[in-house]
Coordinates of C-alpha atoms and ligand atoms in Angstrom, one line a residue:
M983 CA 229.4 45.0 -122.5
T984 CA 231.6 44.8 -119.4
H985 CA 232.3 41.1 -118.8
P986 CA 233.2 38.2 -121.2
L987 CA 230.1 36.3 -119.8
D988 CA 227.6 39.1 -120.3
Q989 CA 224.4 37.8 -121.9
I990 CA 224.2 38.3 -125.7
T991 CA 222.0 41.3 -126.7
P992 CA 219.3 41.5 -129.4
E993 CA 221.6 43.8 -131.4
E994 CA 224.4 41.2 -131.4
I995 CA 221.9 38.5 -132.5
N996 CA 220.6 40.6 -135.4
K997 CA 224.2 41.6 -136.4
A998 CA 225.3 37.9 -136.3
A999 CA 222.2 36.9 -138.4
D1000 CA 222.9 39.7 -140.9
L1001 CA 226.5 38.5 -141.2
C1002 CA 225.3 35.0 -141.8
K1003 CA 222.7 36.0 -144.4
S1004 CA 225.1 38.0 -146.4
H1005 CA 227.8 35.3 -146.3
E1006 CA 228.1 33.4 -149.6
G1007 CA 228.0 30.0 -147.7
F1008 CA 224.3 30.4 -146.9
D1009 CA 221.3 30.3 -149.3
E1010 CA 217.7 31.5 -149.0
N1011 CA 216.6 28.1 -147.6
T1012 CA 218.8 28.6 -144.5
I1013 CA 217.0 28.3 -141.2
F1014 CA 218.9 29.9 -138.2
I1015 CA 217.8 27.7 -135.3
N1016 CA 219.7 29.0 -132.3
I1017 CA 222.4 31.3 -131.1
S1018 CA 224.7 31.3 -128.1
L1019 CA 227.8 32.9 -126.7
V1020 CA 231.1 31.1 -127.3
E1021 CA 232.2 31.3 -123.7
P1022 CA 235.9 32.2 -123.4
S1023 CA 238.1 29.5 -122.0
K1024 CA 237.9 28.6 -118.3
E1025 CA 241.4 29.9 -117.8
F1026 CA 240.6 33.2 -119.5
I1027 CA 237.6 33.8 -117.3
R1028 CA 239.4 32.8 -114.2
L1029 CA 242.2 35.3 -114.8
Y1030 CA 240.0 38.0 -116.3
K1031 CA 240.2 41.4 -114.6
S1032 CA 237.5 44.1 -115.0
G1033 CA 238.2 46.5 -117.8
E1034 CA 240.4 44.2 -119.9
E1035 CA 239.7 43.4 -123.5
F1036 CA 237.9 40.2 -124.2
P1037 CA 236.8 38.2 -127.3
R1038 CA 233.2 38.1 -128.4
Q1039 CA 232.2 35.2 -130.5
L1040 CA 228.7 33.8 -131.1
K1041 CA 227.7 30.3 -132.3
V1042 CA 224.9 30.1 -134.8
R1043 CA 223.4 26.7 -135.5
G1044 CA 221.0 26.0 -138.4
M1045 CA 219.9 24.0 -141.4
D1046 CA 220.3 24.8 -145.1
S1047 CA 220.1 23.1 -148.4
N1048 CA 223.0 20.8 -147.7
S1049 CA 221.9 17.2 -147.1
D1050 CA 223.6 16.8 -143.8
G1051 CA 222.8 17.5 -140.1
G1052 CA 223.1 21.3 -140.4
F1053 CA 225.9 23.8 -139.7
V1054 CA 227.6 25.5 -136.8
A1055 CA 228.9 29.0 -137.7
I1056 CA 231.2 30.9 -135.4
V1057 CA 230.7 34.7 -135.8
D1058 CA 233.5 36.9 -134.6
M1059 CA 231.6 40.0 -133.5
K1060 CA 234.6 42.3 -133.1
A1061 CA 235.9 41.5 -136.6
S1062 CA 232.3 41.4 -138.0
E1063 CA 233.0 38.2 -139.8
I1064 CA 232.2 34.6 -139.9
S1065 CA 235.4 33.0 -138.7
R1066 CA 234.4 29.4 -139.3
I1067 CA 231.6 27.1 -140.5
D1068 CA 231.5 23.5 -139.5
R1069 CA 229.1 21.0 -141.1
V1070 CA 227.3 18.7 -138.7
S1071 CA 227.0 15.0 -139.5
E1072 CA 223.7 13.6 -140.6
E1073 CA 224.0 11.0 -137.8
A1074 CA 223.7 13.6 -135.0
Q1075 CA 222.0 16.7 -136.1
V1076 CA 221.4 20.3 -134.9
P1077 CA 218.2 20.9 -132.8
Y1078 CA 214.7 21.1 -134.3
S1079 CA 213.4 24.6 -135.2
F1080 CA 209.9 26.1 -135.0
P1081 CA 209.6 26.3 -138.8
E1082 CA 210.2 22.5 -139.0
I1083 CA 207.6 21.9 -136.3
F1084 CA 205.0 23.9 -138.4
T1085 CA 206.1 22.1 -141.5
A1086 CA 205.5 18.7 -139.9
Q1087 CA 202.0 19.8 -138.7
E1088 CA 201.1 21.2 -142.1
L1089 CA 202.4 18.2 -144.1
T1090 CA 200.5 15.8 -141.7
K1091 CA 197.3 17.8 -141.9
T1092 CA 197.2 17.8 -145.7
N1093 CA 198.2 14.2 -146.1
K1094 CA 195.5 12.0 -147.7
D1095 CA 196.2 8.8 -145.7
Y1096 CA 196.1 10.9 -142.5
Q1097 CA 192.8 12.5 -143.4
D1098 CA 191.4 9.1 -144.3
A1099 CA 192.5 7.7 -140.9
L1100 CA 190.8 10.7 -139.2
S1101 CA 187.6 10.4 -141.2
K1102 CA 187.4 6.7 -140.1
R1103 CA 187.1 8.3 -136.6
G1104 CA 184.4 10.8 -137.7
I1105 CA 186.8 13.7 -137.7
T1106 CA 186.5 16.0 -140.7
D1107 CA 187.1 19.5 -139.3
M1108 CA 190.9 19.7 -139.4
N1109 CA 190.9 23.1 -137.7
L1110 CA 190.1 21.4 -134.4
V1111 CA 192.9 18.8 -134.7
Q1112 CA 195.9 19.4 -132.6
I1113 CA 199.1 17.8 -134.1
D1114 CA 202.0 17.3 -131.7
P1115 CA 205.4 16.7 -133.5
W1116 CA 207.9 14.5 -131.6
P1117 CA 211.5 13.9 -132.4
A1118 CA 211.9 10.8 -134.6
G1119 CA 215.3 9.6 -133.5
G1120 CA 215.9 6.5 -131.4
I1121 CA 213.3 4.2 -133.0
V1122 CA 213.3 5.5 -136.6
H1123 CA 210.5 4.3 -138.8
E1124 CA 211.6 2.2 -141.8
S1125 CA 210.1 4.7 -144.2
I1126 CA 212.6 7.3 -143.1
K1127 CA 215.9 6.9 -145.0
K1128 CA 219.1 6.8 -143.0
G1129 CA 220.5 10.2 -142.3
H1130 CA 217.2 12.0 -143.1
R1131 CA 215.8 14.5 -140.6
A1132 CA 212.4 13.5 -139.3
L1133 CA 209.5 14.1 -136.9
K1134 CA 206.7 11.8 -135.8
T1135 CA 203.3 13.3 -135.0
I1136 CA 200.4 12.2 -132.7
S1137 CA 197.1 13.9 -132.7
F1138 CA 194.3 15.1 -130.4
L1139 CA 190.8 16.6 -131.1
K1140 CA 189.8 19.9 -129.5
E1141 CA 186.2 21.0 -129.0
S1142 CA 187.1 24.6 -129.7
E1143 CA 190.2 26.6 -130.6
S1144 CA 191.1 27.2 -126.9
D1145 CA 190.2 23.7 -125.7
N1146 CA 192.7 21.3 -124.0
G1147 CA 193.2 18.8 -126.8
Y1148 CA 194.9 16.2 -124.6
A1149 CA 191.4 15.2 -123.3
K1150 CA 190.7 13.5 -126.6
P1151 CA 193.7 11.5 -128.0
I1152 CA 193.2 10.2 -131.5
N1153 CA 194.6 6.8 -130.6
G1154 CA 196.9 4.9 -132.9
V1155 CA 197.4 7.4 -135.7
I1156 CA 201.1 8.3 -136.1
S1157 CA 202.4 10.2 -139.1
H1158 CA 206.1 10.0 -140.1
V1159 CA 207.4 13.2 -141.6
D1160 CA 210.6 13.3 -143.5
L1161 CA 211.8 16.9 -143.2
T1162 CA 214.7 16.3 -145.7
L1163 CA 212.1 15.2 -148.4
K1164 CA 209.4 17.5 -147.0
K1165 CA 206.8 14.8 -147.1
V1166 CA 204.9 12.3 -145.0
T1167 CA 206.4 8.9 -145.7
H1168 CA 204.0 6.8 -143.8
V1169 CA 200.8 7.0 -141.6
E1170 CA 200.4 4.2 -139.0
D1171 CA 196.8 3.4 -138.1
H1172 CA 196.5 0.9 -135.3
G1173 CA 192.7 0.8 -135.4
V1174 CA 189.9 3.0 -134.3
V1175 CA 189.4 3.5 -130.5
P1176 CA 186.4 5.7 -129.6
L1177 CA 187.3 9.3 -128.6
P1178 CA 186.7 10.1 -125.0
K1179 CA 183.7 12.2 -124.3
A1180 CA 184.8 14.3 -121.2
H1181 CA 186.6 17.6 -121.6
A1182 CA 189.6 18.4 -119.4
R1183 CA 189.7 22.1 -119.4
Y1184 CA 191.9 23.4 -116.6
D1185 CA 191.2 27.2 -116.8
A1186 CA 189.3 28.9 -114.0
D1187 CA 186.2 29.6 -116.1
S1188 CA 185.8 25.9 -116.9
Q1189 CA 185.6 24.8 -113.2
S1190 CA 182.1 24.3 -111.8
K1191 CA 183.0 26.2 -108.6
L1192 CA 186.2 27.8 -107.5
R1193 CA 187.2 27.5 -103.8
E1194 CA 186.9 30.6 -101.6
H1195 CA 189.8 32.9 -102.3
P1196 CA 192.5 32.0 -99.7
K1197 CA 193.5 34.8 -97.3
K1198 CA 196.0 37.1 -98.9
I1199 CA 199.7 36.5 -98.3
D1200 CA 201.9 39.5 -99.1
I1201 CA 205.7 39.1 -99.4
T1202 CA 207.2 42.5 -98.8
Q1203 CA 210.7 43.7 -98.3
P1204 CA 210.3 47.3 -97.2
D1205 CA 214.1 47.8 -97.2
G1206 CA 214.3 46.3 -100.7
P1207 CA 215.8 43.0 -101.7
G1208 CA 219.0 41.7 -100.0
F1209 CA 220.8 41.0 -103.3
E1210 CA 222.5 43.3 -105.7
M1211 CA 222.7 43.0 -109.5
E1212 CA 225.4 44.2 -111.8
G1213 CA 224.5 43.2 -115.3
N1214 CA 223.9 39.4 -114.9
Q1215 CA 226.0 39.1 -111.7
I1216 CA 224.3 38.6 -108.4
S1217 CA 225.8 39.4 -105.0
W1218 CA 224.0 38.2 -102.0
E1219 CA 225.2 37.4 -98.4
G1220 CA 228.7 36.7 -99.5
W1221 CA 227.6 34.7 -102.6
Q1222 CA 228.6 35.8 -106.1
V1223 CA 227.2 34.2 -109.2
R1224 CA 226.7 35.2 -112.8
V1225 CA 223.6 34.0 -114.6
S1226 CA 223.0 33.5 -118.3
A1227 CA 220.6 31.5 -120.5
T1228 CA 221.6 29.2 -123.4
P1229 CA 219.3 27.7 -126.0
D1230 CA 220.1 24.1 -125.0
E1231 CA 220.5 24.4 -121.2
G1232 CA 218.3 27.2 -120.1
P1233 CA 219.8 29.0 -117.1
V1234 CA 223.5 28.7 -116.5
L1235 CA 225.3 29.6 -113.3
H1236 CA 228.9 30.9 -113.8
Q1237 CA 231.7 31.5 -111.4
L1238 CA 229.8 30.7 -108.2
S1239 CA 231.8 31.7 -105.1
L1240 CA 231.2 32.4 -101.4
N1241 CA 233.1 34.9 -99.4
G1242 CA 235.5 35.3 -102.3
R1243 CA 236.2 31.5 -102.4
S1244 CA 235.5 29.8 -105.7
I1245 CA 233.2 26.7 -105.7
L1246 CA 231.9 26.1 -109.2
H1247 CA 233.1 27.4 -112.5
R1248 CA 229.8 26.5 -114.3
A1249 CA 226.6 24.6 -113.5
A1250 CA 223.7 23.8 -115.9
L1251 CA 221.2 21.3 -116.9
S1252 CA 223.2 19.5 -119.6
D1253 CA 220.5 17.2 -121.0
M1254 CA 217.4 15.2 -120.1
V1255 CA 215.4 12.3 -121.4
V1256 CA 211.9 11.1 -120.9
P1257 CA 211.7 7.4 -121.8
Y1258 CA 208.2 5.7 -121.8
G1259 CA 207.7 2.1 -120.7
T1260 CA 204.6 1.0 -122.6
A1261 CA 203.6 -1.2 -125.5
D1262 CA 200.9 1.4 -126.5
P1263 CA 201.9 2.6 -130.1
M1264 CA 201.1 6.2 -129.1
H1265 CA 204.0 6.2 -126.7
S1266 CA 206.1 3.0 -127.1
W1267 CA 208.8 4.8 -129.1
K1268 CA 209.0 8.0 -127.0
A1269 CA 212.4 8.8 -125.3
V1270 CA 212.9 12.4 -126.1
H1271 CA 215.8 14.6 -125.2
D1272 CA 213.6 17.6 -124.3
G1273 CA 216.6 19.7 -123.3
T1274 CA 218.7 19.4 -126.4
E1275 CA 216.3 18.3 -129.3
Y1276 CA 214.0 21.3 -128.9
G1277 CA 216.1 23.3 -126.4
F1278 CA 215.3 23.9 -122.8
G1279 CA 216.3 27.6 -123.2
T1280 CA 214.4 28.0 -126.4
M1281 CA 211.3 27.0 -124.7
L1282 CA 211.6 29.2 -121.6
N1283 CA 208.5 31.0 -120.4
S1284 CA 208.1 34.7 -119.7
L1285 CA 207.4 34.7 -116.0
T1286 CA 204.7 36.9 -114.3
L1287 CA 205.0 38.7 -111.0
G1288 CA 202.5 37.5 -108.5
C1289 CA 201.8 34.3 -110.4
D1290 CA 205.1 32.6 -111.2
C1291 CA 207.1 34.5 -108.7
L1292 CA 206.2 36.3 -105.5
G1293 CA 208.0 39.1 -103.7
E1294 CA 210.7 41.5 -104.6
I1295 CA 211.8 40.1 -107.9
H1296 CA 214.6 40.9 -110.3
Y1297 CA 214.1 39.4 -113.8
L1298 CA 216.7 38.7 -116.4
D1299 CA 215.6 38.4 -120.1
A1300 CA 216.8 35.7 -122.4
N1301 CA 217.8 36.8 -125.9
L1302 CA 217.5 34.0 -128.6
F1303 CA 216.4 33.6 -132.2
G1304 CA 212.7 33.8 -132.9
F1305 CA 210.7 31.9 -135.6
D1306 CA 212.0 34.3 -138.3
G1307 CA 215.7 34.1 -137.5
L1308 CA 215.7 37.6 -135.9
A1309 CA 216.4 38.4 -132.3
N1310 CA 213.6 37.4 -129.9
T1311 CA 213.7 38.5 -126.3
I1312 CA 212.0 36.2 -123.8
E1313 CA 211.2 38.8 -121.2
N1314 CA 211.4 37.9 -117.5
A1315 CA 212.9 34.5 -118.4
I1316 CA 214.9 34.1 -115.2
C1317 CA 213.4 35.1 -111.9
I1318 CA 215.7 36.1 -109.0
H1319 CA 214.4 36.7 -105.5
E1320 CA 214.9 36.0 -101.8
E1321 CA 212.7 33.6 -99.7
D1322 CA 212.3 33.1 -96.0
F1323 CA 213.2 29.4 -95.4
G1324 CA 212.1 28.7 -91.8
I1325 CA 214.6 28.0 -89.1
Q1326 CA 218.4 28.1 -89.8
W1327 CA 219.2 26.9 -86.3
K1328 CA 217.8 26.8 -82.8
H1329 CA 218.6 25.7 -79.3
T1330 CA 216.8 26.1 -76.0
D1331 CA 218.9 25.6 -73.0
M1332 CA 216.9 23.3 -70.7
G1333 CA 218.6 24.8 -67.7
G1334 CA 217.0 28.2 -68.3
G1335 CA 220.0 29.7 -70.2
A1336 CA 220.1 30.8 -73.8
N1337 CA 217.1 30.3 -76.1
E1338 CA 218.4 31.2 -79.4
V1339 CA 216.9 30.9 -82.9
R1340 CA 217.9 32.2 -86.2
R1341 CA 215.9 32.4 -89.4
S1342 CA 217.1 30.9 -92.7
R1343 CA 216.6 32.4 -96.1
R1344 CA 217.6 31.5 -99.6
L1345 CA 218.2 33.2 -102.9
V1346 CA 216.2 31.6 -105.7
I1347 CA 217.2 31.7 -109.3
S1348 CA 214.4 30.1 -111.3
S1349 CA 213.0 29.5 -114.8
I1350 CA 210.2 27.4 -116.4
A1351 CA 210.3 25.7 -119.8
T1352 CA 207.3 24.3 -121.6
I1353 CA 208.1 21.4 -123.9
G1354 CA 205.0 20.0 -125.5
N1355 CA 202.6 18.7 -122.9
Y1356 CA 205.1 19.1 -120.0
D1357 CA 206.3 22.1 -118.0
Y1358 CA 209.6 22.0 -116.2
G1359 CA 210.8 24.4 -113.5
L1360 CA 214.5 24.6 -113.0
F1361 CA 215.3 26.2 -109.6
W1362 CA 218.7 26.9 -108.1
Y1363 CA 218.8 27.9 -104.4
L1364 CA 221.7 29.4 -102.5
Y1365 CA 221.5 29.3 -98.7
L1366 CA 223.1 31.3 -95.8
D1367 CA 225.0 28.2 -94.6
G1368 CA 226.8 27.5 -97.8
N1369 CA 224.3 25.0 -99.1
I1370 CA 223.4 24.9 -102.8
E1371 CA 220.3 23.2 -104.1
C1372 CA 219.1 22.3 -107.5
E1373 CA 215.4 21.4 -107.9
V1374 CA 213.4 20.5 -110.9
K1375 CA 209.7 21.0 -110.7
L1376 CA 207.5 18.9 -113.0
T1377 CA 204.0 20.0 -113.9
G1378 CA 201.9 20.2 -117.1
I1379 CA 199.9 17.4 -118.7
V1380 CA 200.8 13.7 -118.7
G1381 CA 201.2 11.7 -121.9
I1382 CA 197.8 10.2 -122.6
S1383 CA 195.7 7.6 -124.6
A1384 CA 192.1 6.7 -124.7
Y1385 CA 191.7 3.5 -122.8
D1386 CA 191.5 0.4 -125.0
E1387 CA 191.4 -3.0 -123.3
K1388 CA 193.2 -4.7 -126.3
T1389 CA 196.2 -2.3 -126.0
H1390 CA 196.6 -1.5 -122.3
R1391 CA 197.7 -3.5 -119.3
D1392 CA 196.8 -2.3 -115.9
D1393 CA 200.4 -2.6 -114.6
Q1394 CA 201.7 -0.4 -117.3
D1395 CA 199.0 2.1 -118.4
F1396 CA 197.2 3.7 -115.5
K1397 CA 193.6 4.8 -115.6
I1398 CA 193.5 8.5 -114.7
T1399 CA 189.8 8.9 -115.7
D1400 CA 187.3 6.2 -116.7
E1401 CA 188.2 7.0 -120.4
L1402 CA 191.9 7.8 -120.3
V1403 CA 195.2 6.0 -119.4
S1404 CA 198.7 7.4 -118.9
P1405 CA 201.7 5.1 -119.2
L1406 CA 204.7 4.5 -116.9
H1407 CA 207.6 6.7 -117.9
Q1408 CA 210.7 8.4 -116.4
H1409 CA 212.1 11.9 -116.4
L1410 CA 215.8 11.9 -116.0
F1411 CA 217.9 15.1 -115.8
C1412 CA 221.7 15.4 -116.0
V1413 CA 223.3 18.5 -114.4
R1414 CA 226.9 19.2 -115.3
L1415 CA 228.9 20.6 -112.4
D1416 CA 232.2 22.1 -113.5
W1417 CA 234.2 22.4 -110.2
D1418 CA 236.6 25.1 -109.3
L1419 CA 236.7 24.4 -105.5
E1420 CA 239.2 26.9 -104.1
G1421 CA 240.9 27.1 -107.5
G1422 CA 243.3 24.5 -108.8
N1423 CA 242.7 20.7 -109.1
N1424 CA 240.0 18.8 -107.2
Q1425 CA 239.5 15.2 -106.2
L1426 CA 236.4 13.0 -106.0
F1427 CA 235.6 10.6 -103.1
E1428 CA 232.6 8.4 -102.3
S1429 CA 231.5 7.9 -98.7
N1430 CA 229.4 5.0 -97.4
V1431 CA 228.5 4.3 -93.8
E1432 CA 228.7 0.6 -92.9
A1433 CA 228.2 -1.5 -89.8
L1434 CA 231.2 -3.1 -88.1
A1435 CA 231.1 -6.8 -87.6
V1436 CA 230.1 -8.0 -84.2
S1437 CA 233.3 -8.7 -82.2
D1438 CA 234.7 -8.3 -78.7
E1439 CA 235.2 -4.6 -79.6
N1440 CA 231.7 -4.3 -80.9
P1441 CA 229.7 -6.6 -78.7
H1442 CA 226.3 -5.0 -79.3
G1443 CA 226.8 -4.8 -83.1
M1444 CA 226.0 -1.1 -83.1
Q1445 CA 229.3 0.4 -84.1
L1446 CA 229.6 2.0 -87.5
K1447 CA 232.4 3.3 -89.8
A1448 CA 232.4 5.8 -92.7
V1449 CA 234.3 4.3 -95.6
S1450 CA 235.8 6.8 -98.0
T1451 CA 237.0 5.7 -101.4
H1452 CA 239.0 7.9 -103.8
L1453 CA 237.5 7.6 -107.3
K1454 CA 240.5 7.8 -109.5
K1455 CA 239.4 6.8 -113.0
E1456 CA 236.3 7.7 -115.1
S1457 CA 235.2 4.1 -114.9
E1458 CA 235.3 4.1 -111.1
A1459 CA 233.2 7.3 -111.0
K1460 CA 230.1 5.7 -112.7
R1461 CA 228.1 5.3 -109.5
D1462 CA 224.5 5.0 -108.3
V1463 CA 222.7 6.1 -105.2
S1464 CA 222.7 3.8 -102.2
P1465 CA 220.3 5.1 -99.5
S1466 CA 221.0 2.1 -97.2
T1467 CA 224.6 3.2 -96.8
S1468 CA 223.9 7.0 -96.8
R1469 CA 226.1 7.3 -99.9
V1470 CA 227.4 10.7 -100.8
W1471 CA 230.1 12.0 -103.1
K1472 CA 232.6 14.5 -101.9
I1473 CA 234.6 16.9 -104.0
I1474 CA 237.7 18.2 -102.2
N1475 CA 240.7 20.5 -102.9
P1476 CA 243.6 18.4 -101.5
N1477 CA 245.8 21.5 -101.5
K1478 CA 243.6 23.7 -99.3
T1479 CA 243.0 22.7 -95.7
N1480 CA 240.7 24.0 -93.0
S1481 CA 241.8 24.7 -89.4
L1482 CA 241.6 21.0 -88.6
G1483 CA 244.2 20.3 -91.3
L1484 CA 241.6 18.5 -93.4
P1485 CA 241.0 19.4 -97.1
V1486 CA 238.1 21.7 -97.8
G1487 CA 235.2 20.1 -99.6
Y1488 CA 231.6 20.0 -100.8
K1489 CA 229.3 17.0 -100.7
L1490 CA 226.9 16.1 -103.4
L1491 CA 223.9 14.9 -101.5
P1492 CA 221.7 13.0 -104.0
G1493 CA 217.9 12.9 -103.6
N1494 CA 215.7 9.8 -103.8
T1495 CA 216.4 9.2 -107.5
P1496 CA 216.1 6.4 -110.0
T1497 CA 218.4 5.7 -113.0
L1498 CA 217.2 4.5 -116.4
L1499 CA 215.0 1.4 -116.1
A1500 CA 215.1 0.6 -119.8
H1501 CA 217.7 -2.0 -121.0
P1502 CA 221.3 -0.5 -121.3
D1503 CA 221.3 -1.5 -125.0
S1504 CA 217.8 0.1 -125.6
P1505 CA 217.6 3.3 -127.7
P1506 CA 217.6 5.5 -124.6
G1507 CA 220.3 3.4 -123.0
K1508 CA 222.5 4.4 -125.9
R1509 CA 221.2 7.9 -126.8
A1510 CA 220.9 9.0 -123.2
S1511 CA 223.8 7.1 -121.7
F1512 CA 224.0 9.7 -118.9
S1513 CA 220.8 8.3 -117.5
K1514 CA 222.4 4.9 -116.7
H1515 CA 224.2 6.2 -113.7
N1516 CA 223.6 8.8 -111.1
L1517 CA 227.2 10.0 -111.0
W1518 CA 229.8 10.4 -113.7
A1519 CA 233.1 12.3 -113.5
T1520 CA 235.5 13.6 -116.2
P1521 CA 238.6 15.8 -116.4
F1522 CA 237.5 19.2 -117.8
H1523 CA 237.6 19.4 -121.6
E1524 CA 236.0 22.4 -123.3
D1525 CA 234.3 20.2 -125.9
E1526 CA 232.6 18.1 -123.3
M1527 CA 229.6 20.1 -122.4
A1528 CA 226.7 17.9 -123.3
A1529 CA 225.8 14.7 -121.4
G1530 CA 223.9 13.3 -124.4
G1531 CA 226.3 14.5 -127.1
P1532 CA 226.5 18.0 -128.7
H1533 CA 223.8 17.2 -131.2
S1534 CA 221.1 14.8 -130.3
V1535 CA 218.6 15.0 -133.1
M1536 CA 218.4 11.6 -135.0
H1537 CA 221.5 10.5 -133.1
S1538 CA 222.3 7.1 -131.6
G1539 CA 224.3 8.4 -128.7
Q1540 CA 227.3 9.9 -130.4
G1541 CA 229.4 12.1 -128.1
G1542 CA 227.4 11.3 -125.0
L1543 CA 228.9 10.3 -121.6
D1544 CA 229.5 6.7 -122.8
D1545 CA 231.7 8.1 -125.5
I1546 CA 233.2 10.9 -123.4
T1547 CA 234.4 8.4 -120.7
S1548 CA 235.4 5.6 -123.2
S1549 CA 239.1 6.2 -122.8
D1550 CA 238.8 5.9 -119.0
R1551 CA 240.9 8.9 -118.2
D1552 CA 242.6 9.6 -114.9
I1553 CA 240.6 11.9 -112.6
S1554 CA 242.6 11.3 -109.4
E1555 CA 243.5 15.0 -109.1
C1556 CA 242.3 17.2 -112.0
D1557 CA 240.2 20.1 -113.2
L1558 CA 237.1 18.1 -112.2
V1559 CA 233.7 17.9 -113.8
T1560 CA 230.9 15.8 -112.2
W1561 CA 227.7 14.9 -113.9
H1562 CA 224.7 14.1 -111.7
T1563 CA 221.6 12.3 -113.2
F1564 CA 218.5 12.4 -111.1
G1565 CA 214.8 12.4 -111.7
V1566 CA 211.5 10.6 -111.1
T1567 CA 209.8 7.4 -112.3
H1568 CA 206.3 8.6 -113.0
T1569 CA 203.4 6.2 -112.2
P1570 CA 200.5 8.4 -113.2
R1571 CA 197.5 8.8 -110.8
P1572 CA 194.1 10.3 -111.1
E1573 CA 195.3 13.4 -109.3
D1574 CA 197.7 14.1 -112.2
W1575 CA 194.7 15.0 -114.4
P1576 CA 193.8 17.4 -116.0
V1577 CA 197.1 19.1 -115.1
M1578 CA 199.7 17.7 -112.7
P1579 CA 200.3 19.1 -109.2
T1580 CA 204.0 19.9 -109.2
E1581 CA 206.3 17.0 -108.5
Y1582 CA 209.8 17.8 -107.2
C1583 CA 213.3 16.2 -107.6
G1584 CA 216.9 17.4 -107.3
F1585 CA 220.0 17.4 -105.2
H1586 CA 222.0 19.4 -102.7
L1587 CA 225.7 20.5 -102.5
I1588 CA 226.7 21.1 -98.9
P1589 CA 230.0 22.4 -97.5
V1590 CA 232.0 19.8 -95.6
G1591 CA 235.0 21.2 -93.9
F1592 CA 234.7 24.2 -96.2
F1593 CA 234.1 26.3 -93.0
D1594 CA 235.6 25.7 -89.6
K1595 CA 232.2 25.9 -87.8
N1596 CA 228.6 26.7 -88.5
P1597 CA 229.0 29.7 -90.8
T1598 CA 225.6 31.1 -89.7
I1599 CA 226.5 31.3 -86.0
N1600 CA 227.0 35.0 -86.5
L1601 CA 223.5 35.7 -87.8
P1602 CA 221.8 38.3 -85.8
P1603 CA 218.6 37.3 -83.9
S1604 CA 215.6 38.3 -86.1
C1605 CA 213.0 38.5 -83.3
K1606 CA 212.7 41.0 -80.5
G1607 CA 213.5 38.6 -77.6
E1608 CA 216.8 39.4 -76.1
S1609 CA 219.8 37.2 -76.7
K1610 CA 220.9 35.7 -73.3
S1611 CA 224.6 35.0 -72.9
N1612 CA 225.4 31.3 -72.3
K1613 CA 228.9 31.8 -71.0
Ligands
LIG2784 NI1 205.7 12.4 -116.1

């Protein structure tokens, strides 16, 4: 252990679990759901010098016999004691656990009403039934008592153990499982819809013919990778960043700096929501916080060299709780590698002078989480020119129903085979960016480009102006994208200037992104308030880490960005945090079946006046042609 942000180890996890188990506050029914590092304060980390002592505390969240929303225990690893246990309100509970998912499946499978509903559809072999539990918050069924913890399930029929069950949705059968009472409280049956006949197996053996194997591409770096690792710290081309994984957020970037100049203190996916926009009872209630209800980090994949990642790879493991409340290592959870990225810059002198070209490359920090039917890649890229990119890759299997003309409308539920439809829905991600641009306080500006009115000075009506607005309050910083005015948001340090005398800055360059389409007062409008705007900004507070509230299971939006910004604090010059919501509105198409080709969304952070000129001008030529002087 050499740094206060070193990843937690399996030994630490097992020690923390043992301390909890032997603590009189916990009984044998306790489920330890997730564990994470209590990161020392921003100030402590900023000032920390190698070799100094640092605190080591872990946060354990779980459920026990108490009838509330669970507990948060803080374990002091140096003192080997539990320093504090907080109870969580039943109105906003700790994340779901694997044992609860299994419980919901088992209770559903053995329920008489559920079995009757399935036998009406000719299904009697329960071994081939796939039961998918979904968070029950938001639109809570009337049979679930207020404050109880619950899951809903929908079901699919497989042809064999290894079949893709999503090909055969068992339409209209939804079971409501009260986890507090450990019973199924109600089974909805919206009527029998025949099961689709076609399978949708996506493995290589199930395809009638595979295409000829494409010619081999090898990515080799005979001199080794260009980055260096020290624990979880990466050094590459002047960049320094520390990477960890938390159960809720997945990968986290800490202390991102370039050439010794600080940019971000912390960056991570804070929350996400997937609201569905259909009347179909299989999906009409879905608006899940995949990131925080199940845990983006908890669901991380072990990545495979040559399949998930190509080239000279360094992997980081993620250490979390397993099903049994013991340490579980997700090996190769975070992939770190370099990629060639085409041309960084080029110019050919038409007069026969210099013809110069430089190649671009980027450092990739990536991970993939599987949450139910969907798979999400979270990719961070660092570039040679100071650009930072965040990209989410969406793949996996779309939400699905068997087509039923009484239920489905053709402008809401899209046919993806002649038997199946998939409804309109959105995927909205909120990344929290905790700025530390050149240290000290930062400011936030919005920039729009507008046309000047036609006048004697602007006779052709072609003149433009860039309008910059200082966003000084939390309410002023709730902003949406505006492609027609090339809207960007700029974070500056007003006390650090470049050689032009202008403050150094970074621009947040949004992608082509929607906001929440559901009504602002709808369940996702309240629970995922972060999804209502593309930009939010707050003054740093250590308790404000989660865009959808610290605990989102069964909640109505408590603690989310609507609440966080409700006192409309001053942000005119502060320790600034920006929150960026982006994503896609998904109109399913036949090509999304049986498994979706990857769809991409994200944003860029690009330096603006952070450097005095193109910071890649000094890149050496990478080809053999001689560099001609253009003096
Ligand atoms: Ni989708």
